[in-house]
GROMACS .gro file of C-alpha atoms in nm:
model
  353
    1MET     CA    1   0.000   0.000   0.000
    2ASN     CA    2   0.285   0.238   0.087
    3ARG     CA    3   0.449   0.173  -0.250
    4PHE     CA    4   0.119   0.230  -0.430
    5ALA     CA    5   0.051   0.552  -0.237
    6SER     CA    6   0.402   0.676  -0.312
    7ALA     CA    7   0.354   0.609  -0.684
    8VAL     CA    8   0.021   0.795  -0.683
    9ARG     CA    9   0.178   1.098  -0.515
   10LYS     CA   10   0.461   1.108  -0.766
   11HIS     CA   11   0.230   1.078  -1.066
   12THR     CA   12  -0.075   1.277  -0.956
   13ALA     CA   13  -0.129   1.427  -1.302
   14PHE     CA   14  -0.135   1.080  -1.458
   15VAL     CA   15  -0.379   0.954  -1.192
   16PHE     CA   16  -0.601   1.257  -1.258
   17LEU     CA   17  -0.609   1.183  -1.631
   18LEU     CA   18  -0.670   0.815  -1.559
   19LEU     CA   19  -0.970   0.899  -1.339
   20CYS     CA   20  -1.100   1.139  -1.608
   21ALA     CA   21  -1.084   0.855  -1.861
   22LEU     CA   22  -1.247   0.615  -1.615
   23LEU     CA   23  -1.525   0.866  -1.550
   24PHE     CA   24  -1.586   0.911  -1.922
   25ILE     CA   25  -1.598   0.533  -1.980
   26SER     CA   26  -1.825   0.490  -1.676
   27VAL     CA   27  -2.072   0.746  -1.812
   28ILE     CA   28  -2.096   0.573  -2.151
   29LEU     CA   29  -2.122   0.224  -1.999
   30CYS     CA   30  -2.374   0.324  -1.732
   31VAL     CA   31  -2.603   0.488  -1.988
   32GLY     CA   32  -2.618   0.151  -2.163
   33ILE     CA   33  -2.676  -0.061  -1.852
   34GLY     CA   34  -3.031  -0.120  -1.735
   35PRO     CA   35  -3.335  -0.346  -1.766
   36VAL     CA   36  -3.321  -0.265  -2.139
   37PRO     CA   37  -2.951  -0.309  -2.232
   38ILE     CA   38  -2.817  -0.075  -2.499
   39GLY     CA   39  -2.494  -0.132  -2.689
   40PHE     CA   40  -2.190   0.090  -2.645
   41ARG     CA   41  -2.197   0.198  -3.010
   42ASP     CA   42  -2.561   0.306  -2.998
   43VAL     CA   43  -2.502   0.506  -2.681
   44TRP     CA   44  -2.196   0.670  -2.835
   45ARG     CA   45  -2.378   0.760  -3.156
   46VAL     CA   46  -2.680   0.910  -2.979
   47MET     CA   47  -2.463   1.115  -2.743
   48LEU     CA   48  -2.243   1.245  -3.026
   49HIS     CA   49  -2.547   1.334  -3.236
   50ARG     CA   50  -2.732   1.511  -2.954
   51LEU     CA   51  -2.433   1.700  -2.819
   52PHE     CA   52  -2.240   1.790  -3.133
   53GLY     CA   53  -2.463   1.704  -3.428
   54LEU     CA   54  -2.219   1.432  -3.530
   55ALA     CA   55  -2.273   1.063  -3.608
   56ASP     CA   56  -2.556   0.906  -3.805
   57ILE     CA   57  -2.830   0.767  -3.579
   58GLY     CA   58  -3.062   0.649  -3.856
   59ALA     CA   59  -2.992   0.285  -3.767
   60VAL     CA   60  -3.067   0.343  -3.397
   61PRO     CA   61  -3.433   0.268  -3.308
   62GLU     CA   62  -3.638   0.566  -3.192
   63ASN     CA   63  -3.718   0.411  -2.853
   64THR     CA   64  -3.346   0.348  -2.795
   65ARG     CA   65  -3.270   0.713  -2.869
   66SER     CA   66  -3.536   0.823  -2.621
   67ILE     CA   67  -3.409   0.590  -2.349
   68VAL     CA   68  -3.050   0.709  -2.394
   69TRP     CA   69  -3.113   1.082  -2.415
   70TYR     CA   70  -3.423   1.144  -2.204
   71LEU     CA   71  -3.404   0.873  -1.936
   72ARG     CA   72  -3.051   0.752  -1.873
   73ALA     CA   73  -2.812   1.029  -1.979
   74PRO     CA   74  -2.959   1.289  -1.738
   75ARG     CA   75  -2.962   1.048  -1.443
   76VAL     CA   76  -2.603   0.936  -1.509
   77LEU     CA   77  -2.483   1.297  -1.533
   78LEU     CA   78  -2.675   1.378  -1.215
   79GLY     CA   79  -2.496   1.089  -1.045
   80VAL     CA   80  -2.161   1.229  -1.160
   81MET     CA   81  -2.236   1.584  -1.046
   82ALA     CA   82  -2.406   1.489  -0.718
   83GLY     CA   83  -2.123   1.251  -0.627
   84ALA     CA   84  -1.864   1.518  -0.708
   85ALA     CA   85  -2.054   1.788  -0.515
   86LEU     CA   86  -2.101   1.573  -0.204
   87SER     CA   87  -1.735   1.465  -0.211
   88LEU     CA   88  -1.620   1.826  -0.234
   89SER     CA   89  -1.856   1.917   0.050
   90GLY     CA   90  -1.692   1.647   0.259
   91VAL     CA   91  -1.344   1.776   0.173
   92ALA     CA   92  -1.442   2.132   0.269
   93MET     CA   93  -1.604   2.030   0.597
   94GLN     CA   94  -1.320   1.802   0.700
   95ALA     CA   95  -1.073   2.081   0.631
   96PHE     CA   96  -1.236   2.355   0.833
   97THR     CA   97  -1.322   2.126   1.125
   98LYS     CA   98  -0.990   1.937   1.099
   99ASN     CA   99  -1.205   1.630   1.150
  100PRO     CA  100  -1.218   1.339   0.901
  101LEU     CA  101  -1.554   1.229   1.046
  102ALA     CA  102  -1.716   1.549   0.919
  103ASP     CA  103  -1.960   1.490   0.635
  104PRO     CA  104  -2.272   1.672   0.511
  105TYR     CA  105  -2.487   1.370   0.599
  106VAL     CA  106  -2.332   1.284   0.936
  107LEU     CA  107  -2.342   1.646   1.056
  108GLY     CA  108  -2.704   1.697   0.955
  109ILE     CA  109  -2.642   1.936   0.666
  110SER     CA  110  -2.807   1.704   0.415
  111SER     CA  111  -3.103   1.667   0.653
  112GLY     CA  112  -3.127   2.045   0.679
  113ALA     CA  113  -3.119   2.078   0.301
  114SER     CA  114  -3.385   1.806   0.268
  115PHE     CA  115  -3.608   1.986   0.516
  116GLY     CA  116  -3.571   2.313   0.325
  117ALA     CA  117  -3.654   2.140  -0.005
  118VAL     CA  118  -3.953   1.951   0.136
  119LEU     CA  119  -4.084   2.264   0.309
  120THR     CA  120  -4.085   2.459  -0.017
  121MET     CA  121  -4.261   2.172  -0.195
  122SER     CA  122  -4.532   2.125   0.067
  123THR     CA  123  -4.596   2.494   0.149
  124GLY     CA  124  -4.580   2.830  -0.021
  125VAL     CA  125  -4.237   2.920   0.119
  126PHE     CA  126  -4.018   3.096  -0.140
  127ALA     CA  127  -4.307   3.074  -0.390
  128ALA     CA  128  -4.204   3.412  -0.533
  129MET     CA  129  -3.876   3.256  -0.650
  130GLY     CA  130  -4.059   3.040  -0.904
  131PRO     CA  131  -3.861   2.743  -1.041
  132CYS     CA  132  -3.565   2.819  -0.810
  133ARG     CA  133  -3.766   2.788  -0.490
  134VAL     CA  134  -3.667   2.427  -0.411
  135GLN     CA  135  -3.298   2.506  -0.462
  136LEU     CA  136  -3.327   2.817  -0.244
  137GLY     CA  137  -3.506   2.619   0.026
  138ALA     CA  138  -3.238   2.348   0.019
  139PHE     CA  139  -2.959   2.606   0.043
  140ALA     CA  140  -3.130   2.785   0.333
  141GLY     CA  141  -3.180   2.455   0.517
  142ALA     CA  142  -2.818   2.350   0.461
  143LEU     CA  143  -2.688   2.688   0.579
  144ALA     CA  144  -2.909   2.674   0.891
  145ALA     CA  145  -2.790   2.322   0.973
  146ILE     CA  146  -2.417   2.392   0.934
  147THR     CA  147  -2.445   2.712   1.139
  148LEU     CA  148  -2.636   2.529   1.413
  149VAL     CA  149  -2.380   2.247   1.429
  150CYS     CA  150  -2.088   2.488   1.458
  151VAL     CA  151  -2.259   2.701   1.724
  152LEU     CA  152  -2.373   2.406   1.937
  153SER     CA  153  -2.043   2.220   1.931
  154ALA     CA  154  -1.922   2.461   2.202
  155GLY     CA  155  -1.552   2.447   2.118
  156GLY     CA  156  -1.634   2.625   1.794
  157TRP     CA  157  -1.457   2.520   1.478
  158GLY     CA  158  -1.193   2.323   1.665
  159SER     CA  159  -1.429   2.116   1.882
  160SER     CA  160  -1.342   1.753   1.939
  161PRO     CA  161  -1.433   1.508   1.663
  162VAL     CA  162  -1.666   1.299   1.878
  163ARG     CA  163  -1.847   1.605   2.016
  164LEU     CA  164  -1.894   1.743   1.666
  165VAL     CA  165  -2.038   1.414   1.546
  166LEU     CA  166  -2.276   1.389   1.842
  167VAL     CA  167  -2.404   1.742   1.779
  168GLY     CA  168  -2.439   1.656   1.411
  169VAL     CA  169  -2.641   1.345   1.491
  170ALA     CA  170  -2.874   1.551   1.711
  171VAL     CA  171  -2.915   1.823   1.447
  172SER     CA  172  -2.977   1.557   1.181
  173ALA     CA  173  -3.246   1.395   1.398
  174MET     CA  174  -3.409   1.732   1.458
  175PHE     CA  175  -3.426   1.825   1.090
  176SER     CA  176  -3.541   1.473   1.001
  177ALA     CA  177  -3.827   1.517   1.248
  178PHE     CA  178  -3.914   1.854   1.093
  179THR     CA  179  -3.909   1.693   0.748
  180SER     CA  180  -4.135   1.408   0.861
  181TYR     CA  181  -4.381   1.659   1.006
  182ALA     CA  182  -4.378   1.860   0.682
  183VAL     CA  183  -4.454   1.539   0.490
  184TYR     CA  184  -4.729   1.449   0.737
  185ARG     CA  185  -4.890   1.791   0.689
  186ALA     CA  186  -4.856   1.784   0.309
  187PRO     CA  187  -5.188   1.881   0.147
  188ASP     CA  188  -5.213   1.590  -0.100
  189ASP     CA  189  -5.066   1.251  -0.188
  190SER     CA  190  -4.857   1.383  -0.478
  191LYS     CA  191  -4.672   1.612  -0.236
  192VAL     CA  192  -4.613   1.317  -0.004
  193ARG     CA  193  -4.465   1.105  -0.284
  194GLU     CA  194  -4.245   1.391  -0.400
  195ALA     CA  195  -4.120   1.459  -0.048
  196THR     CA  196  -4.053   1.090   0.018
  197PHE     CA  197  -3.816   1.092  -0.280
  198TRP     CA  198  -3.606   1.365  -0.120
  199MET     CA  199  -3.586   1.174   0.206
  200LEU     CA  200  -3.463   0.851   0.041
  201GLY     CA  201  -3.235   1.006  -0.220
  202GLY     CA  202  -3.219   0.904  -0.583
  203VAL     CA  203  -3.136   1.012  -0.936
  204ALA     CA  204  -3.420   0.842  -1.126
  205GLY     CA  205  -3.663   1.044  -1.336
  206VAL     CA  206  -3.449   1.358  -1.354
  207LYS     CA  207  -3.493   1.591  -1.651
  208TRP     CA  208  -3.219   1.784  -1.826
  209GLU     CA  209  -3.336   2.121  -1.696
  210GLU     CA  210  -3.320   1.995  -1.337
  211LEU     CA  211  -2.942   1.955  -1.368
  212LEU     CA  212  -2.900   2.333  -1.388
  213PRO     CA  213  -2.835   2.403  -1.015
  214LEU     CA  214  -2.545   2.159  -1.000
  215ALA     CA  215  -2.415   2.263  -1.342
  216VAL     CA  216  -2.406   2.624  -1.219
  217PHE     CA  217  -2.255   2.574  -0.872
  218LEU     CA  218  -2.025   2.273  -0.909
  219PRO     CA  219  -1.756   2.404  -1.152
  220PRO     CA  220  -1.687   2.737  -0.974
  221ALA     CA  221  -1.697   2.569  -0.632
  222ALA     CA  222  -1.443   2.309  -0.746
  223VAL     CA  223  -1.216   2.581  -0.889
  224ILE     CA  224  -1.241   2.789  -0.570
  225LEU     CA  225  -1.160   2.490  -0.348
  226PHE     CA  226  -0.862   2.398  -0.564
  227CYS     CA  227  -0.735   2.757  -0.553
  228LEU     CA  228  -0.767   2.746  -0.173
  229ALA     CA  229  -0.557   2.428  -0.149
  230ASP     CA  230  -0.251   2.599   0.001
  231PRO     CA  231  -0.451   2.794   0.266
  232LEU     CA  232  -0.636   2.471   0.351
  233ASN     CA  233  -0.306   2.288   0.391
  234ALA     CA  234  -0.184   2.565   0.620
  235MET     CA  235  -0.503   2.553   0.826
  236MET     CA  236  -0.458   2.177   0.876
  237MET     CA  237  -0.138   2.255   1.068
  238GLY     CA  238  -0.334   2.464   1.318
  239ASP     CA  239  -0.495   2.806   1.323
  240SER     CA  240  -0.193   2.982   1.476
  241THR     CA  241   0.040   2.837   1.211
  242ALA     CA  242  -0.203   2.936   0.936
  243VAL     CA  243  -0.224   3.293   1.068
  244THR     CA  244   0.156   3.309   1.082
  245LEU     CA  245   0.164   3.206   0.716
  246GLY     CA  246  -0.074   3.488   0.627
  247VAL     CA  247  -0.402   3.295   0.608
  248SER     CA  248  -0.718   3.472   0.724
  249VAL     CA  249  -0.867   3.173   0.903
  250GLY     CA  250  -1.201   3.335   0.983
  251ALA     CA  251  -1.259   3.447   0.625
  252LEU     CA  252  -1.151   3.107   0.492
  253ARG     CA  253  -1.398   2.927   0.715
  254ARG     CA  254  -1.681   3.156   0.609
  255VAL     CA  255  -1.603   3.079   0.244
  256LEU     CA  256  -1.600   2.706   0.322
  257ILE     CA  257  -1.937   2.731   0.499
  258VAL     CA  258  -2.097   2.900   0.198
  259LEU     CA  259  -1.939   2.652  -0.046
  260THR     CA  260  -2.053   2.355   0.161
  261ALA     CA  261  -2.407   2.488   0.189
  262LEU     CA  262  -2.422   2.566  -0.185
  263LEU     CA  263  -2.286   2.227  -0.293
  264THR     CA  264  -2.497   2.026  -0.049
  265GLY     CA  265  -2.808   2.232  -0.117
  266ALA     CA  266  -2.766   2.199  -0.495
  267ALA     CA  267  -2.710   1.822  -0.473
  268VAL     CA  268  -2.998   1.761  -0.233
  269SER     CA  269  -3.237   1.988  -0.425
  270VAL     CA  270  -3.206   1.755  -0.726
  271ALA     CA  271  -3.102   1.414  -0.592
  272GLY     CA  272  -3.246   1.414  -0.241
  273CYS     CA  273  -3.063   1.310   0.074
  274ILE     CA  274  -2.771   1.083  -0.026
  275GLY     CA  275  -2.546   1.002   0.265
  276PHE     CA  276  -2.183   0.916   0.339
  277VAL     CA  277  -2.036   1.002  -0.004
  278GLY     CA  278  -1.860   1.302   0.151
  279LEU     CA  279  -1.720   1.081   0.427
  280VAL     CA  280  -1.602   0.775   0.235
  281ILE     CA  281  -1.451   0.928  -0.081
  282PRO     CA  282  -1.224   1.198   0.074
  283HIS     CA  283  -1.099   0.944   0.329
  284ILE     CA  284  -1.006   0.696   0.056
  285VAL     CA  285  -0.829   0.967  -0.142
  286ARG     CA  286  -0.639   1.096   0.163
  287SER     CA  287  -0.532   0.746   0.262
  288VAL     CA  288  -0.363   0.710  -0.078
  289THR     CA  289  -0.247   1.061  -0.169
  290GLY     CA  290  -0.192   1.220   0.171
  291ALA     CA  291  -0.359   1.536   0.303
  292ASP     CA  292  -0.236   1.779   0.035
  293HIS     CA  293  -0.551   1.947  -0.094
  294ARG     CA  294  -0.391   2.007  -0.433
  295ARG     CA  295  -0.440   1.633  -0.480
  296VAL     CA  296  -0.739   1.571  -0.254
  297VAL     CA  297  -0.977   1.823  -0.417
  298PRO     CA  298  -0.959   1.712  -0.784
  299LEU     CA  299  -0.924   1.340  -0.714
  300SER     CA  300  -1.212   1.338  -0.462
  301MET     CA  301  -1.435   1.516  -0.713
  302LEU     CA  302  -1.365   1.259  -0.986
  303LEU     CA  303  -1.381   0.954  -0.760
  304GLY     CA  304  -1.706   1.076  -0.604
  305GLY     CA  305  -1.867   1.101  -0.946
  306ILE     CA  306  -1.747   0.755  -1.048
  307PHE     CA  307  -1.862   0.605  -0.719
  308LEU     CA  308  -2.217   0.740  -0.729
  309VAL     CA  309  -2.266   0.650  -1.096
  310TRP     CA  310  -2.190   0.285  -1.026
  311VAL     CA  311  -2.398   0.283  -0.708
  312ASP     CA  312  -2.687   0.403  -0.924
  313VAL     CA  313  -2.626   0.112  -1.163
  314ALA     CA  314  -2.647  -0.126  -0.866
  315ALA     CA  315  -2.967   0.048  -0.755
  316ARG     CA  316  -3.119  -0.016  -1.099
  317MET     CA  317  -3.015  -0.378  -1.132
  318LEU     CA  318  -3.035  -0.538  -0.786
  319ASP     CA  319  -3.415  -0.546  -0.761
  320VAL     CA  320  -3.546  -0.549  -1.120
  321PRO     CA  321  -3.810  -0.438  -1.216
  322LYS     CA  322  -3.806  -0.208  -0.913
  323GLU     CA  323  -3.528   0.035  -0.826
  324ILE     CA  324  -3.360   0.079  -0.490
  325PRO     CA  325  -3.317   0.446  -0.391
  326VAL     CA  326  -2.950   0.538  -0.419
  327GLY     CA  327  -2.950   0.690  -0.070
  328ILE     CA  328  -3.030   0.349   0.080
  329LEU     CA  329  -2.732   0.185  -0.088
  330THR     CA  330  -2.486   0.462   0.003
  331SER     CA  331  -2.599   0.437   0.366
  332MET     CA  332  -2.555   0.058   0.359
  333LEU     CA  333  -2.200   0.109   0.235
  334GLY     CA  334  -2.112   0.421   0.432
  335ALA     CA  335  -2.248   0.341   0.779
  336PRO     CA  336  -2.016   0.039   0.836
  337PHE     CA  337  -1.726   0.248   0.703
  338PHE     CA  338  -1.816   0.525   0.950
  339LEU     CA  339  -1.831   0.278   1.240
  340TRP     CA  340  -1.496   0.133   1.135
  341MET     CA  341  -1.339   0.480   1.142
  342ILE     CA  342  -1.467   0.536   1.495
  343ARG     CA  343  -1.363   0.187   1.607
  344ALA     CA  344  -1.015   0.228   1.459
  345GLY     CA  345  -0.975   0.572   1.613
  346LYS     CA  346  -0.931   0.734   1.271
  347TYR     CA  347  -1.087   1.066   1.364
  348ALA     CA  348  -0.781   1.285   1.356
  349PHE     CA  349  -0.577   1.343   1.044
  350GLY     CA  350  -0.281   1.110   1.049
  351GLU     CA  351  -0.316   1.013   1.414
  352LYS     CA  352  -0.541   0.845   1.663
  353SER     CA  353  -0.756   1.038   1.908
   0.00000   0.00000   0.00000
């Protein structure tokens, strides 16, 4: 493992390109996988034709074109973007709390975003915002949750890992209760079904226009986090060291709060509450590449997208003709990983607590 990790650190650019290629291949393959299998060539032709006006699709049946472009391509791209956004949220949270157990789901931020989204769907809150109301509600809920966690964990940003997690669990339970009450008070069955989707998490049935929030927020957030890699590395050495190196720790944390709320809110507003991606993926990347955020940020983003795309494939195929909500599978995978981290004492970067 040490030899592998050393090789990855020496050839980070190559690993980045390799993950880009793997992500591209995963997207094409996952669009073709499903109860109705579609060949690689047909998927490739339809995508080229729709995106760039290239390739002849005359030999591709009309129903195959519809399945590729209207059903599977949007959900696969949502999986990529939601996985990347949640992974970056995890990276940001773990950096400003200096706690590898921090995660949008574990700390209740996803639950807060879900409550905001469900509240806007079941009531008239933010009705004046029109089509953006669900996204605004999710962002407001995420921002409220992250602020509440940081305020209640007494020690502030540097509170102990276990205390932070306990506060997060309590905040998550509180917002989950609020969400359940909002669902219970929903005026009709259609609202209940829609809200239940947000609570379970999933990428099925998404339309192209619904990808807009993530398409807008994800690229600039990723660029900002990457540009903040050196200040984040300095902050990991302690606030006093970071200040000595010229980092404005307070301003940096405020930026990270906003980025986390935006990324989590955007992901939850489209895909619902999908847990543990922001915990598992950054930890795997750090265990291989080390804690340098110049590596952690881009590799976590790519690996998160690849991970969630293939989890969605499993969700489609494990219980045909039904589909398992993606959030259920990520929790099944992430919860044991979370318990292992606690059991192994892996809740301080590079050392036991």
